[in-house]
Amino acid sequence: MASPSKAGAALAALREDLVGDVFAPGDPGYDEARTVFNSMIDRRPAVIAQCVNEDDVVRAVRFGRDLDMPIAVRGGGHSVAGMALNDGGLVVDLRHLRTVTVDPASEAVRVAGGATMSDLDRACQPHGLATTGGRVSTTGVGGFVLGGGSGWLDRWCGLAVDNLLGADLVTADGERVHASADENTELFWGLHGGGGNFGIATALTLKLHELPDFSIALVLYLPEFGPEVVRTYRELIAVGPDEASGGTIYLTGPPEEFVPPHLVGTLLCAALLTYAGPEDEMLKLAEPLLALPHEAAVVGAMPYADVQCMLDDPPGMRNYWSAEYLTGAPDDFLGVFCDQGQSVPVPTASMQVLFPLGGAIAAGPHEYPVPYRDSPWAVHPFAMWEDPAQDGQCVQWVRDACAAARPWSTGAVYLNFIGDEGAARVTAGVGAENAGRLAALKHRYDPDNVFRFNHNIRPA
C-alpha cells in the first residue's frame, strides 16, 4: 500500500477529477454508500468511487492500481455474497450507470453496467420486446448476465448470456476494451459465465425478442397438498411448450393482497406458471394446477415488467443462498424436496424453490462455460430473515436442503445463486473442462488478480 501522504494526495485528486461522488470513512453519506442488500455484510472500504460514466471507471481503477489497493466492483443489484465490498480497499460503484438504450429496428438493447432488471424491462416494454432477466426487478443486469443469467424467459429465448451481443469493459490496467463475436473473441467467450473476472463491464449489448403477451398463474395451496402440487407442475412442464416456466415454492405467506389474511405468516406451497404468450394458452396449460384445492390464485395476462416486480426480495434482510442443479425430478426427489419445504424457517422471507430448465437453455450453445445447461431442473433454497439470532438455523436449513438434493445433483451450479462456497464450487460453476482456458484468459487480462472479489478465477 502507498504511504499516507501519497494516498491522501491521490484521494484529493480523485475527488477533484471524478464526476461522481467519492466517499471515505467519516464522510457524510459513507455508511449509506457502503450498505448492501444483505445486512449480514458489514465492510468498511477505504474509498468508494460512485462512477457516473466510463471515464470515471477508468479514473477509479487507475487510482486503485497506483495505490496498490484491493478493488471490489459494485453493480446495480444484490451481491448477496457481499463481493461488492471489501475492507480497507477501493469500491468502484456503478449504480449511477443506468442508461438503457433500446434499438427496436435491430432488436437489441445497450445496458449500462449499473442498471437493474427494472431499468431494462421498463425500457423494453413499450416496444413489445424483452430478453431473459432475473426473477426479480432489483437484480443487477451486469453481474446477472456475465454469471450466465437464468429467469422466467430462459426456456423460451435462452440464458441471458446466450443473448449477449457485445460488452464494453475497463480492464485491470484501466484500459477500455470491447468484446463481441468479431472482436476479442476469446474474451467474449470468457464473459459467457466467467463473471467479473476479466474487467469491469460498463455496458452490455443484448439481443431482444418480441414479447407482445405475457401471462401467469400464481396459485397458493396449504402445505399438505404440496406433493400433489409439485408432481402436477412437473407433469405440466413435461408436456408444455418452451414458453412455459415458473416453479414450485414453499414459503411463508407474505402480507400481500392476494394472500388471505389468515394465511399470512403461515407455511404455504405455491405453484407459479409463467407463460411467454397469451392468457388463453396459459389457462389451458394451468388447468391441472387450478383443479387442485387451493386457497388463492392470481391468474391472467400481465405485462412481463410487472411480473418481474411481484416477487421482489426485500432489502436490508439477512441472506444466505445456494442451489443444486439436477439430473431430473423423479418422485423420490420430489418427496425429499417437499420434506425440506416443510422445514422452511417460518415466519421468514425464506423460500425453497424448484424450477425447470430445458427448452432453449438446453438447445443453446454448448461451447461456453455454462456447465448446468443440460440440467432439466434446479433446486434453489434461499434463506432471508431479520433476527441475527436465527443465523445458525437459517444457514443450516439452506445447507441441509442442498445436501438432501445432492444425490440427484449433476455437480454443476449457477454461480449467481451461491455465495463463497470455495474454489471447487467455482470450478463447478464454469465447468472443469473450461477452468484452464479461463485461467489463461484471466492471466492475459488480469495477471495480478486485481478483480478477485467475485467467484474468482485465479490467473495461470
PDB file of N, CA, C and O in Angstrom, residues 324-329 333 354-355 357 374-379 405-412:
ATOM      1  N   GLU A 324     -28.687 -26.422  -6.186  1.00  0.00           N
ATOM      2  CA  GLU A 324     -28.179 -27.643  -6.814  1.00  0.00           C
ATOM      3  C   GLU A 324     -28.895 -27.817  -8.142  1.00  0.00           C
ATOM      4  O   GLU A 324     -30.123 -27.623  -8.235  1.00  0.00           O
ATOM      5  N   TYR A 325     -28.131 -28.178  -9.165  1.00  0.00           N
ATOM      6  CA  TYR A 325     -28.693 -28.448 -10.495  1.00  0.00           C
ATOM      7  C   TYR A 325     -28.784 -29.949 -10.683  1.00  0.00           C
ATOM      8  O   TYR A 325     -27.849 -30.681 -10.364  1.00  0.00           O
ATOM      9  N   LEU A 326     -29.932 -30.408 -11.173  1.00  0.00           N
ATOM     10  CA  LEU A 326     -30.332 -31.805 -11.017  1.00  0.00           C
ATOM     11  C   LEU A 326     -30.337 -32.582 -12.332  1.00  0.00           C
ATOM     12  O   LEU A 326     -30.516 -32.012 -13.410  1.00  0.00           O
ATOM     13  N   THR A 327     -30.172 -33.888 -12.199  1.00  0.00           N
ATOM     14  CA  THR A 327     -30.259 -34.785 -13.355  1.00  0.00           C
ATOM     15  C   THR A 327     -31.703 -35.014 -13.764  1.00  0.00           C
ATOM     16  O   THR A 327     -31.978 -35.473 -14.870  1.00  0.00           O
ATOM     17  N   GLY A 328     -32.637 -34.706 -12.891  1.00  0.00           N
ATOM     18  CA  GLY A 328     -34.063 -34.878 -13.155  1.00  0.00           C
ATOM     19  C   GLY A 328     -34.837 -34.611 -11.880  1.00  0.00           C
ATOM     20  O   GLY A 328     -34.263 -34.238 -10.852  1.00  0.00           O
ATOM     21  N   ALA A 329     -36.154 -34.810 -11.949  1.00  0.00           N
ATOM     22  CA  ALA A 329     -37.009 -34.603 -10.777  1.00  0.00           C
ATOM     23  C   ALA A 329     -37.930 -35.807 -10.607  1.00  0.00           C
ATOM     24  O   ALA A 329     -39.158 -35.690 -10.700  1.00  0.00           O
ATOM     25  N   PHE A 333     -37.070 -37.795  -5.540  1.00  0.00           N
ATOM     26  CA  PHE A 333     -36.542 -36.462  -5.273  1.00  0.00           C
ATOM     27  C   PHE A 333     -37.653 -35.512  -4.839  1.00  0.00           C
ATOM     28  O   PHE A 333     -37.463 -34.697  -3.922  1.00  0.00           O
ATOM     29  N   LEU A 354     -38.199 -24.954  -6.627  1.00  0.00           N
ATOM     30  CA  LEU A 354     -37.835 -25.925  -7.664  1.00  0.00           C
ATOM     31  C   LEU A 354     -38.288 -25.349  -8.997  1.00  0.00           C
ATOM     32  O   LEU A 354     -39.469 -25.013  -9.157  1.00  0.00           O
ATOM     33  N   PHE A 355     -37.360 -25.193  -9.948  1.00  0.00           N
ATOM     34  CA  PHE A 355     -37.759 -24.596 -11.220  1.00  0.00           C
ATOM     35  C   PHE A 355     -37.164 -25.372 -12.395  1.00  0.00           C
ATOM     36  O   PHE A 355     -36.119 -26.018 -12.269  1.00  0.00           O
ATOM     37  N   LEU A 357     -35.538 -26.096 -16.245  1.00  0.00           N
ATOM     38  CA  LEU A 357     -34.667 -25.584 -17.282  1.00  0.00           C
ATOM     39  C   LEU A 357     -35.133 -26.210 -18.600  1.00  0.00           C
ATOM     40  O   LEU A 357     -36.308 -26.206 -18.877  1.00  0.00           O
ATOM     41  N   ASP A 374     -27.460 -28.464 -19.357  1.00  0.00           N
ATOM     42  CA  ASP A 374     -28.216 -29.684 -19.654  1.00  0.00           C
ATOM     43  C   ASP A 374     -29.050 -30.186 -18.481  1.00  0.00           C
ATOM     44  O   ASP A 374     -29.740 -31.201 -18.599  1.00  0.00           O
ATOM     45  N   SER A 375     -28.995 -29.493 -17.338  1.00  0.00           N
ATOM     46  CA  SER A 375     -29.812 -29.906 -16.200  1.00  0.00           C
ATOM     47  C   SER A 375     -31.277 -29.559 -16.474  1.00  0.00           C
ATOM     48  O   SER A 375     -31.591 -28.420 -16.796  1.00  0.00           O
ATOM     49  N   PRO A 376     -32.197 -30.510 -16.328  1.00  0.00           N
ATOM     50  CA  PRO A 376     -33.604 -30.195 -16.583  1.00  0.00           C
ATOM     51  C   PRO A 376     -34.300 -29.465 -15.449  1.00  0.00           C
ATOM     52  O   PRO A 376     -35.325 -28.810 -15.661  1.00  0.00           O
ATOM     53  N   TRP A 377     -33.755 -29.582 -14.231  1.00  0.00           N
ATOM     54  CA  TRP A 377     -34.373 -28.944 -13.062  1.00  0.00           C
ATOM     55  C   TRP A 377     -33.293 -28.413 -12.135  1.00  0.00           C
ATOM     56  O   TRP A 377     -32.157 -28.903 -12.148  1.00  0.00           O
ATOM     57  N   ALA A 378     -33.664 -27.440 -11.330  1.00  0.00           N
ATOM     58  CA  ALA A 378     -32.764 -26.931 -10.294  1.00  0.00           C
ATOM     59  C   ALA A 378     -33.552 -26.668  -9.025  1.00  0.00           C
ATOM     60  O   ALA A 378     -34.728 -26.283  -9.074  1.00  0.00           O
ATOM     61  N   VAL A 379     -32.896 -26.872  -7.894  1.00  0.00           N
ATOM     62  CA  VAL A 379     -33.498 -26.549  -6.604  1.00  0.00           C
ATOM     63  C   VAL A 379     -32.692 -25.411  -5.986  1.00  0.00           C
ATOM     64  O   VAL A 379     -31.459 -25.416  -6.018  1.00  0.00           O
ATOM     65  N   ALA A 405     -30.653 -32.748  -1.623  1.00  0.00           N
ATOM     66  CA  ALA A 405     -30.829 -32.835  -3.081  1.00  0.00           C
ATOM     67  C   ALA A 405     -29.608 -33.417  -3.789  1.00  0.00           C
ATOM     68  O   ALA A 405     -29.695 -33.786  -4.973  1.00  0.00           O
ATOM     69  N   ARG A 406     -28.488 -33.528  -3.093  1.00  0.00           N
ATOM     70  CA  ARG A 406     -27.226 -33.867  -3.760  1.00  0.00           C
ATOM     71  C   ARG A 406     -27.227 -35.231  -4.455  1.00  0.00           C
ATOM     72  O   ARG A 406     -26.550 -35.378  -5.481  1.00  0.00           O
ATOM     73  N   PRO A 407     -27.950 -36.234  -3.985  1.00  0.00           N
ATOM     74  CA  PRO A 407     -27.961 -37.499  -4.747  1.00  0.00           C
ATOM     75  C   PRO A 407     -28.462 -37.343  -6.179  1.00  0.00           C
ATOM     76  O   PRO A 407     -28.174 -38.205  -7.026  1.00  0.00           O
ATOM     77  N   TRP A 408     -29.197 -36.282  -6.460  1.00  0.00           N
ATOM     78  CA  TRP A 408     -29.719 -36.054  -7.818  1.00  0.00           C
ATOM     79  C   TRP A 408     -28.973 -34.930  -8.537  1.00  0.00           C
ATOM     80  O   TRP A 408     -29.362 -34.521  -9.624  1.00  0.00           O
ATOM     81  N   SER A 409     -27.888 -34.436  -7.931  1.00  0.00           N
ATOM     82  CA  SER A 409     -27.185 -33.280  -8.490  1.00  0.00           C
ATOM     83  C   SER A 409     -26.252 -33.692  -9.619  1.00  0.00           C
ATOM     84  O   SER A 409     -25.608 -34.744  -9.569  1.00  0.00           O
ATOM     85  N   THR A 410     -26.148 -32.834 -10.637  1.00  0.00           N
ATOM     86  CA  THR A 410     -25.168 -33.047 -11.700  1.00  0.00           C
ATOM     87  C   THR A 410     -23.773 -32.647 -11.244  1.00  0.00           C
ATOM     88  O   THR A 410     -22.785 -33.001 -11.894  1.00  0.00           O
ATOM     89  N   GLY A 411     -23.689 -31.874 -10.164  1.00  0.00           N
ATOM     90  CA  GLY A 411     -22.422 -31.323  -9.716  1.00  0.00           C
ATOM     91  C   GLY A 411     -22.170 -29.931 -10.232  1.00  0.00           C
ATOM     92  O   GLY A 411     -21.350 -29.188  -9.686  1.00  0.00           O
ATOM     93  N   ALA A 412     -22.862 -29.542 -11.304  1.00  0.00           N
ATOM     94  CA  ALA A 412     -22.730 -28.188 -11.840  1.00  0.00           C
ATOM     95  C   ALA A 412     -23.602 -27.231 -11.029  1.00  0.00           C
ATOM     96  O   ALA A 412     -24.546 -27.650 -10.366  1.00  0.00           O
TER      97      ALA A 412
END
